[in-house]
Amino acid sequence: MSFWRHRPAKRQVENGPLSSNVIELVGVSLTYSGPPPVEALRLATVSVPAGDYLTIVGRSGSGKSTLLNVIGLLDRPTAGVYRLDGIDTGELSDGELASLRARRIGFVFQSFHLMPHRTATENVGLALLYSGTSSATRMSVARDALDRVGLSHRLGALPTEMSGGERQRVAVARALAAQPSLLLCDEPTGNLDSESASVVLELIEELWRDGLTVLMITHDERIAGLGRRTVEIRDGQLTQPTATGERARPFEVQSRG
């Protein structure tokens, strides 16, 4: 069984209690200071159990980026409680937040954010650079992660030698390298053609089926339909999660059994 495969619904987290929820937001708000102050996120409350696949949909300016930054531990909320793997993030220092983010969250962005002069293996290995693991171990983990996303034949390729779909799969492999609790995807197919988007979406679905918790932010309601549940954000406010049901599947991705 690969190192990133199924994680139990309840597990002991380092320096934190047992929890069946990877994400717990309770009355979370974020107000940017003015003048005038801007309330970008308002009283957001949502739980994401381990092994869930939650999609968040909203138009431009709805608050998706703010929510992403809060969940990704890039911004601190100005009110409310955010627990990641049962850990109250409001009680952590900036350094502790950075460490928690590196250990528990894998990011996949619309822009691939790959180092142009580093090979695919080196780009993935960079995710573990500050983890204390040896260079040999980092490269071994990187090769395994690239094999998992179907790129074992591109280990030595530079980003400039890859297609957009391949670059995004390298980014997914990098996100997996630290064995995260959460795969946080921000418009992961926004820069891809339909065929490449289908491959990436199918890969994310496979990872979810293997037990990884997935949260995907998108403006596309078709892609939102891939999740088990969907939340809409509008003017900084979240709706309650709803099951996606039997929505049409985009890009010929097969429906779940």
XYZ file of C-alpha atoms in Angstrom:
257
model
C 0.000 0.000 0.000
C 1.445 3.356 -1.017
C 2.423 5.787 1.715
C -0.330 8.314 0.855
C -3.133 5.779 0.643
C -6.064 5.285 2.962
C -5.993 7.187 6.222
C -8.317 6.067 9.020
C -11.293 8.248 9.876
C -9.905 8.776 13.377
C -6.204 9.042 14.130
C -3.904 10.577 16.695
C -2.580 13.899 15.496
C 0.695 15.322 16.688
C 0.140 17.712 19.607
C -3.622 17.425 19.167
C -6.631 15.300 20.124
C -8.299 12.547 18.175
C -10.719 13.981 15.619
C -12.869 12.589 12.805
C -12.901 16.035 11.165
C -9.963 17.320 9.191
C -11.501 20.822 8.974
C -13.757 22.513 11.518
C -14.720 26.158 11.019
C -16.986 27.625 13.698
C -18.215 31.197 13.192
C -15.068 32.162 11.317
C -14.840 35.715 9.969
C -12.058 37.717 8.396
C -12.227 41.490 8.228
C -9.561 43.483 6.434
C -8.786 46.768 8.155
C -9.705 49.929 6.291
C -10.660 52.536 6.016
C -13.241 51.331 5.385
C -12.956 47.817 6.859
C -13.987 44.994 4.511
C -15.696 41.908 5.910
C -14.435 39.338 3.398
C -15.610 36.240 5.275
C -18.612 36.228 7.577
C -19.431 33.669 10.278
C -18.361 30.653 8.218
C -19.229 27.338 9.827
C -18.458 24.037 8.127
C -16.978 20.645 9.006
C -15.111 18.375 6.626
C -14.769 14.794 7.901
C -11.712 12.713 7.117
C -12.111 11.136 3.697
C -14.642 13.696 2.470
C -14.603 15.441 -0.914
C -16.021 18.945 -0.510
C -16.275 21.426 -3.347
C -16.734 25.150 -2.803
C -18.218 27.176 -5.619
C -18.558 30.932 -5.973
C -18.194 33.757 -8.418
C -15.218 36.078 -8.628
C -15.157 38.309 -5.558
C -17.412 36.004 -3.545
C -14.770 35.270 -0.912
C -13.291 32.027 -2.290
C -9.708 33.282 -2.091
C -10.199 34.524 1.460
C -11.662 31.185 2.508
C -8.799 29.366 0.799
C -6.240 31.487 2.635
C -7.890 30.796 5.985
C -8.239 27.039 5.451
C -4.701 26.897 4.044
C -3.339 28.675 7.148
C -2.088 31.560 5.054
C -4.312 34.117 6.819
C -5.592 34.175 10.381
C -9.322 34.763 10.894
C -10.285 37.810 12.920
C -13.078 35.921 14.705
C -14.221 32.347 15.263
C -12.410 29.040 15.644
C -10.572 26.993 13.020
C -9.412 23.489 13.927
C -7.256 21.459 11.549
C -7.040 17.777 12.517
C -8.450 18.743 15.901
C -5.770 21.370 16.531
C -7.023 24.854 17.407
C -5.002 26.932 14.958
C -5.807 30.168 16.788
C -3.527 29.097 19.628
C -0.465 28.608 17.430
C 2.401 30.967 16.682
C 3.251 31.916 13.111
C 6.065 29.373 13.089
C 3.808 26.642 14.419
C 1.207 27.489 11.763
C 3.840 27.210 9.044
C 4.941 23.825 10.369
C 1.355 22.566 10.612
C 0.629 23.789 7.089
C 3.695 22.000 5.711
C 2.788 18.723 7.429
C -0.959 18.601 6.956
C -1.941 20.483 3.775
C -1.041 19.749 0.175
C -1.753 22.641 -2.206
C -2.627 22.400 -5.896
C -3.070 25.783 -7.560
C -4.266 26.942 -10.962
C -0.722 28.115 -11.675
C 1.648 25.220 -11.187
C 4.341 27.119 -9.221
C 7.138 24.811 -10.371
C 10.793 25.805 -10.368
C 11.624 26.103 -14.093
C 15.232 24.943 -13.821
C 14.509 21.937 -11.591
C 13.502 18.494 -12.817
C 10.137 16.962 -11.951
C 11.804 14.864 -9.236
C 13.594 17.870 -7.783
C 10.418 19.972 -7.778
C 8.544 17.306 -5.830
C 11.464 16.763 -3.454
C 11.505 20.472 -2.589
C 8.259 19.916 -0.642
C 10.316 17.974 1.925
C 13.344 20.248 1.966
C 12.726 21.510 5.511
C 11.309 18.271 6.900
C 14.619 16.967 8.190
C 14.688 14.025 5.791
C 17.822 13.159 3.869
C 18.303 14.072 0.229
C 18.160 10.394 -0.755
C 14.864 9.936 1.062
C 13.401 13.082 -0.484
C 14.275 11.866 -3.964
C 12.885 8.396 -3.242
C 9.591 9.849 -1.999
C 9.483 12.173 -5.009
C 9.944 9.290 -7.440
C 7.185 7.301 -5.714
C 4.838 10.301 -5.818
C 5.528 10.899 -9.503
C 4.887 7.237 -10.216
C 1.546 7.566 -8.405
C 0.451 10.374 -10.747
C 1.602 8.486 -13.850
C 4.843 10.342 -14.499
C 7.495 7.722 -13.775
C 8.733 8.259 -17.337
C 9.244 12.018 -16.776
C 11.405 12.041 -13.648
C 14.211 14.055 -15.252
C 12.063 16.390 -17.340
C 12.049 20.152 -16.767
C 8.725 22.018 -16.540
C 9.495 23.710 -19.866
C 9.640 20.249 -21.455
C 6.213 19.207 -20.166
C 2.627 19.805 -21.212
C 0.302 21.764 -18.935
C -1.360 18.564 -17.775
C 1.985 16.994 -16.909
C 3.050 20.079 -14.980
C -0.145 19.984 -12.972
C 0.399 16.309 -12.197
C 3.885 17.203 -10.947
C 2.205 19.790 -8.721
C -0.174 17.101 -7.402
C 2.775 14.793 -6.717
C 4.494 17.610 -4.823
C 1.336 18.119 -2.765
C 1.342 14.417 -1.839
C 4.990 14.227 -0.818
C 4.482 15.190 2.835
C 1.539 12.767 3.292
C -0.981 15.553 4.007
C -4.311 15.212 5.776
C -5.903 17.545 3.245
C -5.496 18.134 -0.474
C -6.535 21.741 -1.066
C -7.169 22.445 -4.752
C -7.704 25.970 -6.068
C -9.076 25.955 -9.639
C -6.655 23.114 -10.507
C -7.806 22.836 -14.133
C -8.105 26.549 -14.882
C -5.043 26.586 -17.154
C -5.671 23.231 -18.855
C -7.425 22.064 -21.990
C -10.367 19.684 -21.603
C -8.358 16.504 -22.143
C -5.660 17.461 -19.638
C -8.316 18.662 -17.194
C -10.032 15.277 -17.392
C -6.784 13.486 -16.508
C -6.133 15.754 -13.510
C -9.710 15.511 -12.225
C -9.672 11.735 -12.530
C -6.384 11.662 -10.609
C -7.827 13.779 -7.799
C -10.845 11.475 -7.664
C -8.556 8.432 -7.429
C -6.688 10.033 -4.537
C -9.994 10.694 -2.793
C -11.016 7.074 -3.324
C -7.693 6.037 -1.772
C -8.727 7.873 1.409
C -7.346 11.396 1.028
C -9.570 14.288 2.137
C -10.116 16.693 -0.746
C -11.379 20.277 -0.760
C -11.675 21.906 -4.168
C -12.440 25.549 -4.827
C -13.906 26.359 -8.229
C -16.102 28.816 -10.080
C -17.339 26.015 -12.355
C -20.498 24.300 -11.104
C -19.816 21.314 -13.364
C -16.534 20.667 -11.577
C -18.217 21.340 -8.240
C -20.499 18.422 -9.065
C -17.552 16.054 -8.699
C -17.570 16.393 -4.914
C -19.586 14.397 -2.435
C -20.886 17.689 -1.048
C -20.918 21.257 -2.301
C -20.894 24.579 -0.482
C -21.572 27.905 -2.168
C -19.921 31.091 -1.004
C -21.584 34.397 -1.794
C -20.618 37.799 -0.412
C -18.374 36.104 2.124
C -21.088 33.788 3.452
C -21.264 30.005 3.141
C -24.369 27.962 2.476
C -24.849 24.668 4.284
C -23.185 21.701 2.544
C -25.475 19.792 0.195
C -24.957 16.392 -1.389
C -24.140 16.646 -5.069
C -26.420 13.750 -5.963
C -26.330 12.561 -9.543
C -25.170 15.730 -11.256
C -23.778 15.535 -14.752
C -20.108 14.669 -14.634
C -17.828 17.044 -16.560
C -15.028 15.931 -18.837
C -16.394 12.359 -19.031
C -15.320 11.557 -15.489
C -17.318 8.482 -14.406
C -19.918 8.872 -11.678
C -19.284 7.264 -8.305
C -20.676 3.930 -7.322
